[in-house]
Amino acid sequence: MRHLVIMSDIEMGAGGLTDDFPYSQWLGARLLAYADQAGEDELFVVFNGDTFDFLKTAVNGEYPTRITAQVALAKLAQVQAAHPHFFRAVKAILEDTRGPRRVAFLLGNHDMELAFAKVQREIRDAVGPAEFPGFSLDVGDLHIEHGQQADGMFTVDPEEVFVLHDGEPVLSLPWGAVALLDVALPLQHRLHELDRIKPRNKVLEIVPEVKDLLVNAYWNYWTRDWWSDYWNGADPNKRISWTMIRDVTYRLGTLDTDLSVGDVHKQLVRQAFGPKVCIIGHLHQPALWTWLDRRVLYTGCLRDEFVMDPDGGVSRRMPKSWAVVRMDGDKVLAADLVEDEGPPVREGQVFAHVRDVLPRIRDLICTPEELAAMNLGEQDQRTREAVAVAAGEPLPGPRSRRGPDSPHSS
Ligand SMILES: [Mn+2]
């Protein structure tokens, strides 16, 4: 009998308040418990992408888009220092002689740095013979992948994970990652608690100031900064694509990295010789889809995510979820989702109310006087409106959603 444990979107970060998963001691204990349960049977632990949150790990206080092996190793060192229990538990599993033990790390859009041979070597030095199969892994009639390849914002050409820049291989970043690094991550130290609250569109309705801040930041980026870098050829990761033009309008104004993977994987299991079970992460929302005796499991996430109440209060955390699969040789016998309430929420991990974010961004919002001093032309009507909304001025039309009766309006 083979037992597989498949976890995605743990998003262990560099420690500190911006870390979305400060619970590696708890995780280590859970993993070791699976080894105890497996006993003499095979245990295969698959970390299905976004295990490490390298995307949101700064190097010397910055978020470089030119990611060399050196930059990647600097990120890994920080994550290792912040999560010793995780690495110790994985090492203990690989050293467990009670039965066959395997551990694999698949690539996600937050941990593409795992593609560097030097990063893989460093992790093997820490934990032992871990496997790095790339974007997907097939075990008998089971197919596992993170899912970002079906998400236009984060798709990477598997044949061109690296691009040569100044004679050095650097990660070939999808445009979604570049935009996040350039625009959203410099705001991360102000917005990290808010970033953990869902549903995103409702959160931004209650704090339109944040929506306007982000929309303006992205607007300036796409209309000015991005294009100038593109024409100057200053950054090898800035290339135009129609997907980008299409998706940016829809995904503008959000820090969120998870959205949609369409029905690519449902079609995959419907193929005549398709896998019996397909396991997908990236969406941060657990779900099960079945067709005949085939199924797609979306495993959800382990990073901290919270649910906003209709009034903007935040009192509930999403359960942590992953998949467990039992196999006989190459045949899947059972594939199930596991939900776990997780360890107690770390102090300071989330706001009590989404509008608690406002003091964090006060200094980024112009006063009416500053606005007047800018002497904006007619072309800048969009900016003018956004700044006016941010300053709490009433505007005609659908954008002035915040009524004067709102107890939280500033
Ligand atoms: Mn992802």
XYZ file of C-alpha atoms and ligand atoms in Angstrom:
411
model
C 0.000 0.000 0.000
C 1.167 3.525 -0.816
C 0.047 6.616 1.029
C 0.393 10.049 -0.537
C -0.039 13.343 1.274
C -0.356 16.284 -1.096
C -0.168 19.835 0.206
C -0.153 23.057 -1.785
C 0.018 26.763 -1.036
C 1.613 26.537 2.393
C 3.407 29.759 1.506
C 5.996 29.659 4.287
C 7.660 33.060 4.221
C 10.701 34.744 5.677
C 9.270 34.988 9.190
C 8.033 38.144 10.879
C 4.606 39.713 10.551
C 4.351 39.369 6.780
C 4.721 35.569 6.943
C 1.408 33.963 5.910
C 2.279 30.643 7.538
C 4.011 31.022 10.917
C 3.089 27.471 11.939
C 5.868 25.168 10.740
C 6.106 23.481 14.147
C 2.477 22.397 13.796
C 3.052 21.353 10.185
C 6.156 19.343 11.097
C 4.159 17.426 13.722
C 1.365 16.685 11.210
C 3.859 15.361 8.669
C 5.602 13.153 11.236
C 2.218 11.755 12.285
C 1.673 10.605 8.683
C 4.998 8.762 8.822
C 3.884 7.022 12.021
C 0.575 6.042 10.401
C 2.255 4.697 7.275
C 4.537 2.422 9.276
C 5.964 -0.171 6.885
C 3.888 1.131 3.958
C 5.251 3.672 1.499
C 4.692 7.339 2.366
C 5.105 9.918 -0.388
C 4.760 13.553 0.666
C 4.215 15.868 -2.292
C 4.537 19.609 -1.776
C 2.450 20.750 -4.701
C 3.735 24.257 -5.339
C 3.812 27.537 -3.408
C 5.297 25.595 -0.507
C 7.654 28.512 0.028
C 6.614 32.107 -0.466
C 9.763 33.224 -2.271
C 7.658 35.605 -4.357
C 6.976 37.711 -1.264
C 10.438 37.325 0.261
C 12.492 40.513 0.006
C 16.246 40.543 -0.554
C 17.977 43.478 1.120
C 14.597 45.172 1.487
C 13.816 44.944 -2.228
C 11.800 42.752 -4.594
C 14.058 42.183 -7.583
C 12.543 40.954 -10.847
C 16.007 39.839 -11.946
C 16.196 36.610 -9.950
C 19.571 34.925 -10.197
C 20.639 31.760 -8.342
C 22.269 34.099 -5.829
C 18.989 35.957 -5.188
C 17.117 32.651 -4.951
C 19.601 31.289 -2.390
C 19.289 34.474 -0.333
C 15.510 33.965 -0.240
C 15.827 30.291 0.689
C 18.219 31.104 3.539
C 15.638 33.444 5.082
C 12.812 30.920 4.766
C 15.005 28.158 6.236
C 15.937 30.357 9.184
C 12.273 31.131 9.841
C 11.010 27.531 9.510
C 13.554 25.121 11.032
C 10.799 22.742 12.202
C 9.604 22.158 8.678
C 13.032 21.241 7.336
C 13.741 19.061 10.395
C 10.466 17.146 9.932
C 11.101 16.526 6.224
C 14.606 15.303 7.074
C 13.196 12.958 9.738
C 10.714 11.525 7.224
C 13.428 10.861 4.646
C 15.576 9.227 7.344
C 12.692 7.074 8.608
C 13.601 3.438 7.960
C 10.266 1.897 8.981
C 9.136 1.919 5.341
C 9.775 3.532 1.944
C 9.694 7.344 2.197
C 9.671 9.955 -0.581
C 9.331 13.729 -0.630
C 8.856 15.875 -3.736
C 8.640 19.612 -4.312
C 6.706 20.779 -7.387
C 6.997 24.288 -8.820
C 4.369 26.901 -7.990
C 4.162 30.542 -8.975
C 5.449 31.594 -5.532
C 8.443 29.255 -5.557
C 9.794 29.141 -9.102
C 13.188 29.633 -7.430
C 13.080 25.868 -6.786
C 14.015 25.439 -10.454
C 17.621 26.500 -9.717
C 19.929 23.477 -9.284
C 21.743 25.368 -6.514
C 18.499 25.829 -4.577
C 17.660 22.126 -4.963
C 21.152 21.196 -3.757
C 20.780 23.439 -0.709
C 17.426 21.852 0.197
C 18.847 18.343 -0.267
C 21.722 19.317 2.012
C 19.130 20.214 4.647
C 16.622 17.362 4.292
C 18.170 14.548 2.269
C 17.192 13.076 -1.127
C 14.112 15.211 -1.925
C 12.830 15.104 -5.528
C 12.194 18.096 -7.788
C 10.054 16.864 -10.709
C 9.249 20.346 -12.093
C 5.726 21.497 -12.972
C 3.870 18.215 -12.600
C 4.159 14.691 -11.282
C 2.441 11.483 -12.346
C 2.265 8.535 -9.971
C 0.414 5.670 -11.626
C -3.019 6.977 -12.584
C -2.634 10.012 -10.337
C -1.671 13.404 -11.798
C -0.462 16.260 -9.593
C 0.304 19.853 -10.518
C 0.108 23.238 -8.871
C -2.185 24.762 -11.496
C -0.478 28.049 -12.397
C 0.182 26.750 -15.919
C -3.557 27.030 -16.579
C -3.640 30.583 -15.197
C -2.719 33.085 -17.949
C -1.177 35.483 -15.465
C 1.369 32.950 -14.210
C 2.007 30.599 -17.131
C 5.660 29.775 -17.739
C 7.120 28.009 -20.769
C 8.429 24.778 -19.205
C 11.213 24.723 -21.823
C 12.294 28.239 -20.898
C 12.220 28.541 -17.147
C 15.418 30.589 -17.331
C 16.437 33.433 -19.591
C 20.026 34.612 -20.036
C 20.576 38.172 -18.866
C 24.047 39.735 -18.738
C 25.420 36.254 -19.290
C 23.671 34.838 -16.246
C 20.561 32.650 -16.032
C 17.682 34.488 -14.382
C 14.155 33.228 -13.777
C 11.842 33.889 -16.697
C 9.002 35.422 -14.723
C 5.399 35.413 -15.935
C 3.979 38.923 -16.227
C 1.681 38.413 -13.227
C 4.681 37.838 -11.009
C 6.499 40.858 -12.430
C 3.507 43.108 -11.772
C 3.191 41.820 -8.210
C 6.888 42.334 -7.535
C 6.905 45.829 -9.010
C 3.599 47.164 -7.727
C 1.968 45.189 -4.937
C 4.916 43.916 -2.925
C 6.342 47.339 -2.057
C 2.944 47.810 -0.315
C 3.061 44.424 1.399
C 4.235 45.711 4.788
C 1.102 47.865 4.906
C -1.408 45.419 3.418
C -0.383 41.922 4.554
C -3.189 41.476 7.111
C -5.766 42.710 4.589
C -4.308 40.413 1.943
C -5.322 37.424 4.089
C -9.027 38.361 4.151
C -11.610 37.062 1.676
C -13.702 37.533 -0.418
C -11.416 40.099 -1.999
C -14.036 42.044 -3.969
C -16.189 42.530 -0.840
C -13.156 43.618 1.199
C -12.320 46.265 -1.396
C -15.940 47.470 -1.356
C -15.660 48.219 2.351
C -12.211 49.805 2.003
C -12.410 51.614 -1.358
C -9.314 53.568 -0.291
C -7.226 50.422 -0.765
C -8.905 49.612 -4.044
C -8.138 53.096 -5.358
C -4.592 52.938 -4.089
C -3.979 49.654 -5.905
C -5.873 50.585 -9.048
C -3.838 53.770 -9.312
C -0.578 51.999 -8.622
C -1.304 49.420 -11.345
C -2.668 52.073 -13.698
C 0.531 54.101 -13.453
C 2.541 50.959 -13.823
C 0.874 49.698 -16.993
C 0.588 53.100 -18.630
C 4.016 54.438 -17.736
C 6.653 52.375 -15.945
C 6.002 49.016 -17.558
C 6.072 50.362 -21.109
C 9.189 52.437 -20.626
C 11.059 49.396 -19.326
C 9.606 47.382 -22.185
C 10.775 49.770 -24.905
C 14.161 50.249 -23.279
C 14.657 46.499 -23.045
C 15.908 47.107 -19.517
C 14.269 44.034 -18.093
C 14.211 40.672 -19.874
C 11.005 39.744 -18.072
C 8.948 42.555 -19.570
C 7.372 41.210 -22.714
C 4.006 41.969 -24.182
C 1.243 39.386 -24.457
C -2.424 39.625 -25.304
C -3.330 37.568 -22.266
C -1.805 40.333 -20.249
C -3.868 43.048 -21.861
C -7.020 40.992 -21.381
C -6.432 39.851 -17.833
C -5.025 43.022 -16.402
C -8.324 44.841 -16.712
C -9.997 42.090 -14.744
C -7.352 41.553 -12.124
C -6.314 45.148 -11.646
C -6.569 46.317 -8.097
C -5.827 43.146 -6.254
C -2.851 41.729 -4.436
C -4.339 38.330 -4.866
C -2.424 35.706 -6.779
C -5.055 33.014 -7.025
C -7.961 33.232 -9.366
C -8.933 30.792 -12.016
C -7.537 27.763 -13.779
C -10.623 27.239 -15.952
C -11.638 23.663 -16.660
C -8.327 22.465 -18.136
C -7.929 19.750 -15.521
C -11.537 18.592 -15.784
C -10.927 18.074 -19.492
C -7.712 16.237 -18.694
C -9.454 13.546 -16.620
C -12.183 13.217 -19.300
C -9.632 12.128 -21.900
C -9.777 8.458 -22.860
C -6.410 7.694 -21.311
C -6.398 10.582 -18.859
C -5.425 10.229 -15.208
C -7.996 8.792 -12.845
C -7.360 11.482 -10.265
C -5.985 14.953 -10.835
C -4.808 17.057 -7.885
C -4.576 20.834 -8.246
C -3.590 23.684 -5.901
C -3.292 27.429 -6.616
C -6.983 28.237 -6.126
C -6.855 28.389 -2.302
C -10.369 26.966 -2.226
C -10.926 23.231 -1.708
C -13.288 21.500 -4.130
C -14.069 18.088 -5.524
C -15.273 17.534 -9.101
C -16.172 14.106 -10.390
C -16.894 12.531 -13.784
C -17.710 8.803 -13.893
C -15.016 7.223 -11.720
C -12.577 10.080 -12.303
C -12.054 13.088 -10.122
C -10.310 16.420 -9.805
C -9.375 17.519 -6.301
C -8.600 21.169 -5.696
C -6.751 20.990 -2.411
C -7.159 24.508 -1.022
C -4.314 25.996 0.994
C -2.471 26.015 4.305
C -1.576 29.705 4.408
C -3.672 31.809 6.773
C -6.854 33.090 5.144
C -9.776 34.681 6.931
C -13.430 35.247 6.142
C -14.902 38.740 6.251
C -18.336 39.119 7.848
C -20.854 41.228 5.868
C -20.103 44.275 8.097
C -16.348 44.114 7.531
C -15.550 42.384 10.809
C -13.175 39.431 10.733
C -13.812 36.589 13.162
C -13.267 33.337 11.291
C -10.270 31.636 9.727
C -10.588 29.298 6.763
C -9.752 25.674 7.596
C -6.425 24.387 6.312
C -6.837 21.689 3.694
C -4.858 19.153 1.657
C -5.311 15.751 0.017
C -4.536 12.183 1.082
C -4.433 9.406 -1.489
C -4.239 5.660 -0.979
C -2.820 3.578 -3.833
C -2.235 -0.081 -4.574
C 0.778 -0.028 -6.869
C -0.152 2.325 -9.724
C -3.874 2.268 -8.965
C -5.617 4.921 -6.913
C -7.923 3.325 -4.332
C -9.129 6.505 -2.636
C -8.431 10.219 -2.891
C -9.830 12.518 -0.236
C -9.686 16.067 1.001
C -8.607 16.672 4.587
C -9.734 19.761 6.456
C -8.082 20.888 9.664
C -8.772 23.937 11.789
C -5.027 24.387 12.209
C -3.055 25.731 15.176
C -4.260 28.820 17.100
C -4.081 32.000 15.018
C -0.871 33.898 15.646
C -1.341 37.241 17.407
C -1.492 40.119 14.933
C -2.088 37.883 11.922
C -5.297 39.666 10.872
C -7.327 42.817 11.522
C -10.469 42.697 13.697
C -12.122 44.858 11.021
C -10.981 45.431 7.453
C -11.016 49.211 7.916
C -8.264 48.838 10.526
C -5.969 49.031 7.492
C -6.641 52.756 7.051
C -3.952 54.128 9.419
C -1.422 52.076 7.427
C -2.145 53.877 4.189
C -3.037 57.387 5.405
C 0.252 58.822 4.201
C -0.304 57.423 0.707
C -3.619 59.219 0.308
C -3.473 62.853 -0.872
C -5.248 65.632 0.988
C -7.539 67.909 -1.101
C -4.832 70.642 -0.800
C -2.147 68.354 -2.179
C -4.526 67.395 -4.950
C -5.100 71.041 -5.906
C -1.345 71.692 -5.841
C -0.849 68.910 -8.375
C -2.836 70.928 -10.916
C -4.064 67.867 -12.765
C -5.207 68.276 -16.360
C -8.423 66.896 -17.791
C -6.564 63.766 -18.876
C -6.019 62.898 -15.275
C -9.701 62.777 -14.390
C -9.352 59.163 -13.359
C -6.577 59.964 -10.905
C -8.482 63.006 -9.649
C -11.533 60.875 -8.916
C -9.518 58.201 -7.199
C -7.736 60.706 -4.996
C -11.019 62.455 -4.186
C -12.578 59.173 -3.136
C -9.516 58.390 -1.066
C -9.790 61.804 0.578
C -13.419 61.056 1.492
C -14.989 63.626 -0.843
C -18.384 62.793 -2.324
C -18.464 62.068 -6.037
C -21.456 61.738 -8.345
C -22.008 58.371 -9.958
C -21.521 54.766 -8.931
C -18.017 55.181 -7.478
C -19.241 57.098 -4.388
C -20.566 53.947 -2.824
C -19.656 54.906 0.711
C -22.669 56.632 2.246
C -22.421 59.257 5.017
C -24.255 56.870 7.335
C -21.466 54.312 7.248
C -20.068 53.999 10.774
C -16.565 53.539 9.375
C -16.383 56.319 6.805
C -13.531 58.660 7.565
Mn -0.226 29.512 -6.675
